[in-house]
Amino acid sequence: MRRSGAVRAARRDFLLSLGCDAMQGYLFARPMPAAELERDVLAGSAS
């Protein structure tokens, strides 16, 4: 299961308890342009 909208740790924990294996949301990183994400990942500093 994949889910968008993990904004708080409690939501992340709930989704994990349901078997969610991938999620995204402000808990992990703010929205950003693809070029910025690529730059950060290549630099090893994705937030």
Short mmCIF file of the C-alpha atoms (twelve columns), coordinates in Angstrom:
data_MODEL
# 
_entry.id   MODEL 
# 
loop_
_atom_site.group_PDB 
_atom_site.id 
_atom_site.type_symbol 
_atom_site.label_atom_id 
_atom_site.label_alt_id 
_atom_site.label_comp_id 
_atom_site.label_asym_id 
_atom_site.label_seq_id 
_atom_site.Cartn_x 
_atom_site.Cartn_y 
_atom_site.Cartn_z 
_atom_site.pdbx_PDB_model_num 
ATOM 1  C CA . MET A 1  0.000  0.000  0.000   1 
ATOM 2  C CA . ARG A 2  1.187  3.512  -0.765  1 
ATOM 3  C CA . ARG A 3  -0.149 6.688  0.792   1 
ATOM 4  C CA . SER A 4  0.281  10.413 0.500   1 
ATOM 5  C CA . GLY A 5  -0.394 12.765 3.382   1 
ATOM 6  C CA . ALA A 6  1.937  11.652 6.169   1 
ATOM 7  C CA . VAL A 7  2.074  14.977 7.995   1 
ATOM 8  C CA . ARG A 8  2.517  13.869 11.617  1 
ATOM 9  C CA . ALA A 9  4.350  10.994 13.277  1 
ATOM 10 C CA . ALA A 10 1.048  9.598  14.572  1 
ATOM 11 C CA . ARG A 11 -0.297 9.372  11.003  1 
ATOM 12 C CA . ARG A 12 2.938  7.671  9.876   1 
ATOM 13 C CA . ASP A 13 2.666  5.153  12.692  1 
ATOM 14 C CA . PHE A 14 -1.004 4.487  11.869  1 
ATOM 15 C CA . LEU A 15 -0.193 3.937  8.188   1 
ATOM 16 C CA . LEU A 16 2.668  1.603  9.115   1 
ATOM 17 C CA . SER A 17 0.272  -0.399 11.300  1 
ATOM 18 C CA . LEU A 18 -1.976 -0.854 8.252   1 
ATOM 19 C CA . GLY A 19 0.918  -2.261 6.233   1 
ATOM 20 C CA . CYS A 20 1.675  0.853  4.213   1 
ATOM 21 C CA . ASP A 21 5.139  0.337  2.726   1 
ATOM 22 C CA . ALA A 22 5.647  3.755  1.113   1 
ATOM 23 C CA . MET A 23 4.399  7.204  2.005   1 
ATOM 24 C CA . GLN A 24 5.098  10.853 1.406   1 
ATOM 25 C CA . GLY A 25 4.191  14.100 3.083   1 
ATOM 26 C CA . TYR A 26 5.474  17.110 4.994   1 
ATOM 27 C CA . LEU A 27 6.733  14.773 7.730   1 
ATOM 28 C CA . PHE A 28 9.492  13.694 5.335   1 
ATOM 29 C CA . ALA A 29 10.066 16.715 3.085   1 
ATOM 30 C CA . ARG A 30 8.378  19.834 1.789   1 
ATOM 31 C CA . PRO A 31 7.181  19.944 -1.824  1 
ATOM 32 C CA . MET A 32 9.977  21.003 -4.171  1 
ATOM 33 C CA . PRO A 33 10.736 21.205 -7.883  1 
ATOM 34 C CA . ALA A 34 12.152 18.014 -9.403  1 
ATOM 35 C CA . ALA A 35 15.472 19.728 -10.196 1 
ATOM 36 C CA . GLU A 36 15.920 20.689 -6.530  1 
ATOM 37 C CA . LEU A 37 15.130 17.157 -5.377  1 
ATOM 38 C CA . GLU A 38 17.598 15.716 -7.878  1 
ATOM 39 C CA . ARG A 39 20.291 18.156 -6.718  1 
ATOM 40 C CA . ASP A 40 19.696 17.310 -3.046  1 
ATOM 41 C CA . VAL A 41 19.650 13.566 -3.633  1 
ATOM 42 C CA . LEU A 42 22.844 13.695 -5.667  1 
ATOM 43 C CA . ALA A 43 24.461 15.812 -2.941  1 
ATOM 44 C CA . GLY A 44 23.261 13.341 -0.276  1 
ATOM 45 C CA . SER A 45 21.276 15.931 1.639   1 
ATOM 46 C CA . ALA A 46 17.628 15.302 0.752   1 
ATOM 47 C CA . SER A 47 15.476 16.591 3.617   1 
# 
